[in-house]
Amino acid sequence: MNRRIDIALTVNGERVARSVDTRLHLVDFLRTELGLTGAHTACEHGVCGACTVRVDGEPVRGCLVLAASLDGAVVETIEGLSDSGEIRDLQEAFVARNAAQCGYCTPGMLVTAADILTQAPNASREEIREHISGNYCRCTGYQAIVDAVEDTLKARRTREAVR
Amino acid sequence: MNEIVTPKSLGLSREDLPNSYIGRAVPRPNARKLVEGRATYTDDVTLPRLVHAAFLRSPHAHARIVSIDTSAALKVPGVVRVFTAADLAAVCDPWVAVLAHLKGMKSAPQYPLPLERATWQGEAVVAVVAETRAAAEDGVAALAVEFESLPAQVDMETALAPGAVVIHPELGDNLVFTRTAETGDVAAAFASAHKVVEATFHTGRHTGVTLEPRSIIADYNRADGTLTVHHSTQAPHMMQNVFATQLRMAESDVRVICKDVGGSYGIKVHVYPDEMAVACMSKIMGRPVKFIADRFEAFGSDIHARDHRITGRLAVDAEGRFLAFDIDDLTGIGPYSVYPRTSAVEGNQVVNLCGGPYAFANYRCTTTVVLQNKAPTCQYRAVGHPIATTVTEGLVDLAAEALGMDKVAIRRKNLIPDDAYPCTSPAGMKFEGLSHHASLDKLLEMVPVDKIRADQAEQRKRGVYRGLGFASFIELTNPSPFMYGIGGAKISAQDGCTVRMDPDGSVVAMSGVTEQGQGTEAILAQIVAHGVGVPVSKVKVVTGDTRTVPYGGGTWACRGAGIGGEAALQSAIALKEQILEVAGAMLQAQGASLDIVMGEVVDKATGQARMPLAELGRIVYYRGDTLPKDLARELVQTRHFITKEYPFAFTNGIQASWLEVDVETGMVKLLEHWCVEDCGRVINPMLVDEQVRGGIVQGIGGALYEHCVYNEDGQLLTTTLADYLVPMAAEMPDMHVGHVETPTKESLLGAKGAGEAGTAGAPAAIMNAINDAIAPLGAKVLAQPFTPDRILRALGTIA
């Protein structure tokens, strides 16, 4: 149970090399090995989405992926997305709409919502609700989150149209 | 009544002032760290020499602990130590969760780990401490614990029957508490009634499912004999007292730090034995110990709630006036009453709240609280409210049906008139000022009832069954010592705020109430900015550290805005007066002729700028030699607040739910939801709306999805988020929130709580809407959650 494996990967643009326990999950790797505490553990079954991060451009559940499988991968967490400014507008919409209360689901929710911005730029409110249905929020009732994502989509479409 | 200042002298009516922040939708200053993943939850904290705890939990609902063999566990790499019940009992006194004012209440002593018997499946029995959580879990797996399974008393209905397993033999039976409130002549009222309706309702046992699980780091420092606890809790000072008392320490040697909390809803306001065990282990080892519950542990050891069977009768006259309510409530609370709030309060609230929105003379309500071998239940968001609202509003709809009356009309006829206050309810609750009729009016402006009824009739022709349901409710907020302190619990009902102006003219506010995401720190910043006269960006708020903030109660029963907010307002006013006194000395003017606007001392009459606060701060702190020698110059003020005239500030509201029942599958589709509520003065409408919406969704969860399901042996079957359903975005409706404002006269601020309103009324509105939808088919559901299975059984589709 304590077999270790060496991995080298890129996390938020920085190269990282570690020897990890083969059973270590990505979210625990990020939190305990790298101190990146933005992704959270909540259900540990891949149901709630609080641990969602990006691996090679795709949103994944950090509690279902083993760190040992990530040699050569590119991982982006909420910290990286914040520093790069990629989702600054979405984050500002979340603040403006109070789309976060306790904030525990928020990093995972943002990574999922960021996916909508690129994958479904014309998403309706119903489609936004469908898209974020794998990310549980116990505080907001979701409406403010849907509002924030919708605001961001509209703003981006307007910016595109002006261009 | 508070007589220090009037709203006029503060300028509450001058909403056009630049720094008039009360009533404005100001974004939360702490939201940015949440969206950037830079918050600090307890698990994000790490300390030198930190070790991690994991627990072996009872696999049986009821079992004798025969033997514990720790030898193999101690050989697991990384395992530091194993603790059994006796190890911890040596440093920790047991607690008994009763309240003196709940007469006759009894419960058994509870230890961090049980000495002889496990009494629910999921109870922590042995603790392993290791270098990592994974190693601690390996250690748990290597423990050899022999249990002798005992017969379990699982069903609350038979807990008092002859032959029931008495869970704590020294108590004599499984009865924890019973109370009957009776007013008027109930028997005569029923005898004279035109119609009597009766029904039995069930509210399903559910739990809070905080996304951040219960989390604690206890750090005992042998060098100075202090215990510092980083804790995901709603009540830091209460926990400080509990840790000190149980571990035989001075309260001043314990410090509880509570930074960001990932959801609480009442779940994190209780004393959990596994968390006490962590504190014990840290004290014994002299090093920090961390315990973060995993989801499986959370389902089996977080408090559950709302496990009630309620039978109710309502007597009405020929005009549809309510004559009497007669209600019998039964609830099972698990094997222990939970410390220190006790598990009898939920049932007690049912007695206090049934019939609450209505004017009637005769009332009888009994609650019976019994033990059972299931996870303990205790206070969860809107304690008792959804249960009382379900039985009350369910009976009101039944009465309307029996009389052939419109469901809005029967409510209109019986709701307490808006000019009837102050008054006392038949249950003995003192109401200062409620607005049921104004709220109903507002709701009817928002809900297109005629259009909905037309649509409903049209859809029915096509075999589509839609329903509209209403639920009025009252909500208990701003609790006084009559809630807990009077019963002997060391839970502060007063709260304080210290505000200080620093040299740069910024203001720091330290408050005893806490932030769990509801926006407490945002509204405190608004109130202080408003009270002092500075931009809200100039106010920094500190909460959640018992060493630095005024002693207070924290977050429970919707007290943050009403109690903590008033303390903040009064301290801000006091600071402003102090600043103006100093400014008067510097400007050779009377303090009363000056004002502060957006961080600038101004002439009150003309508004002319006289001096920035930063300049005043510079002189006070660095050139105090230039000021008069006897000038009081403390730019720091503290005020505490407690309600005085009323034990609670009741709020009220009404909800409506519009939904569709698929009679083929039993699935409920929510179409739209409305809530009008009156929380007194609204400090930040955006935050209140989101509190109400979040509360509605938690109410919807209990009504439709959430259920802690046990089998007849007391095995919990819903132990993951794949088994236990919580509301997801796709199923939730758009929710429309409206407000009526009836400020409480107990405070200058006038704020009452808003956090429970959504949860209090939503389940009853959903139930009434489902039953409205399926009424043409002669079906009715009264047991929550209203699952497809239960709906299909009611429809006769399945047997």
mmCIF file of C-alpha atoms in Angstrom, chain B residues 1-12 531 565-578 637-642 644 745-749:
data_model
loop_
_atom_site.group_PDB
_atom_site.id
_atom_site.type_symbol
_atom_site.label_atom_id
_atom_site.label_comp_id
_atom_site.label_asym_id
_atom_site.label_seq_id
_atom_site.Cartn_x
_atom_site.Cartn_y
_atom_site.Cartn_z
ATOM 1 C CA MET B 1 -36.080 50.037 23.851
ATOM 2 C CA ASN B 2 -32.784 51.603 23.043
ATOM 3 C CA GLU B 3 -32.697 55.257 24.014
ATOM 4 C CA ILE B 4 -29.130 56.194 23.142
ATOM 5 C CA VAL B 5 -29.913 57.854 19.851
ATOM 6 C CA THR B 6 -32.780 58.056 17.419
ATOM 7 C CA PRO B 7 -32.749 57.030 13.775
ATOM 8 C CA LYS B 8 -33.003 60.684 12.859
ATOM 9 C CA SER B 9 -29.873 61.657 14.766
ATOM 10 C CA LEU B 10 -28.009 58.862 13.025
ATOM 11 C CA GLY B 11 -29.360 59.793 9.628
ATOM 12 C CA LEU B 12 -31.054 56.492 8.857
ATOM 13 C CA GLY B 531 -22.494 54.462 11.719
ATOM 14 C CA GLY B 565 -25.471 44.129 13.880
ATOM 15 C CA GLU B 566 -26.973 46.282 16.623
ATOM 16 C CA ALA B 567 -23.826 45.942 18.750
ATOM 17 C CA ALA B 568 -21.829 47.049 15.699
ATOM 18 C CA LEU B 569 -24.121 50.010 15.087
ATOM 19 C CA GLN B 570 -23.968 51.181 18.695
ATOM 20 C CA SER B 571 -20.202 50.852 18.851
ATOM 21 C CA ALA B 572 -19.885 52.739 15.562
ATOM 22 C CA ILE B 573 -22.084 55.549 16.861
ATOM 23 C CA ALA B 574 -19.982 55.724 20.011
ATOM 24 C CA LEU B 575 -16.786 55.865 17.957
ATOM 25 C CA LYS B 576 -18.204 58.617 15.799
ATOM 26 C CA GLU B 577 -19.091 60.655 18.878
ATOM 27 C CA GLN B 578 -15.601 60.152 20.224
ATOM 28 C CA GLN B 637 -15.298 51.851 21.536
ATOM 29 C CA THR B 638 -17.108 48.698 22.519
ATOM 30 C CA ARG B 639 -20.821 48.116 22.867
ATOM 31 C CA HIS B 640 -22.766 44.991 23.644
ATOM 32 C CA PHE B 641 -26.378 44.309 22.819
ATOM 33 C CA ILE B 642 -29.048 42.008 24.121
ATOM 34 C CA LYS B 644 -34.714 43.110 26.524
ATOM 35 C CA LYS B 745 -38.429 48.393 17.989
ATOM 36 C CA GLU B 746 -36.017 46.546 20.286
ATOM 37 C CA SER B 747 -33.080 48.047 18.453
ATOM 38 C CA LEU B 748 -32.087 51.103 16.528
ATOM 39 C CA LEU B 749 -31.075 48.967 13.580
#
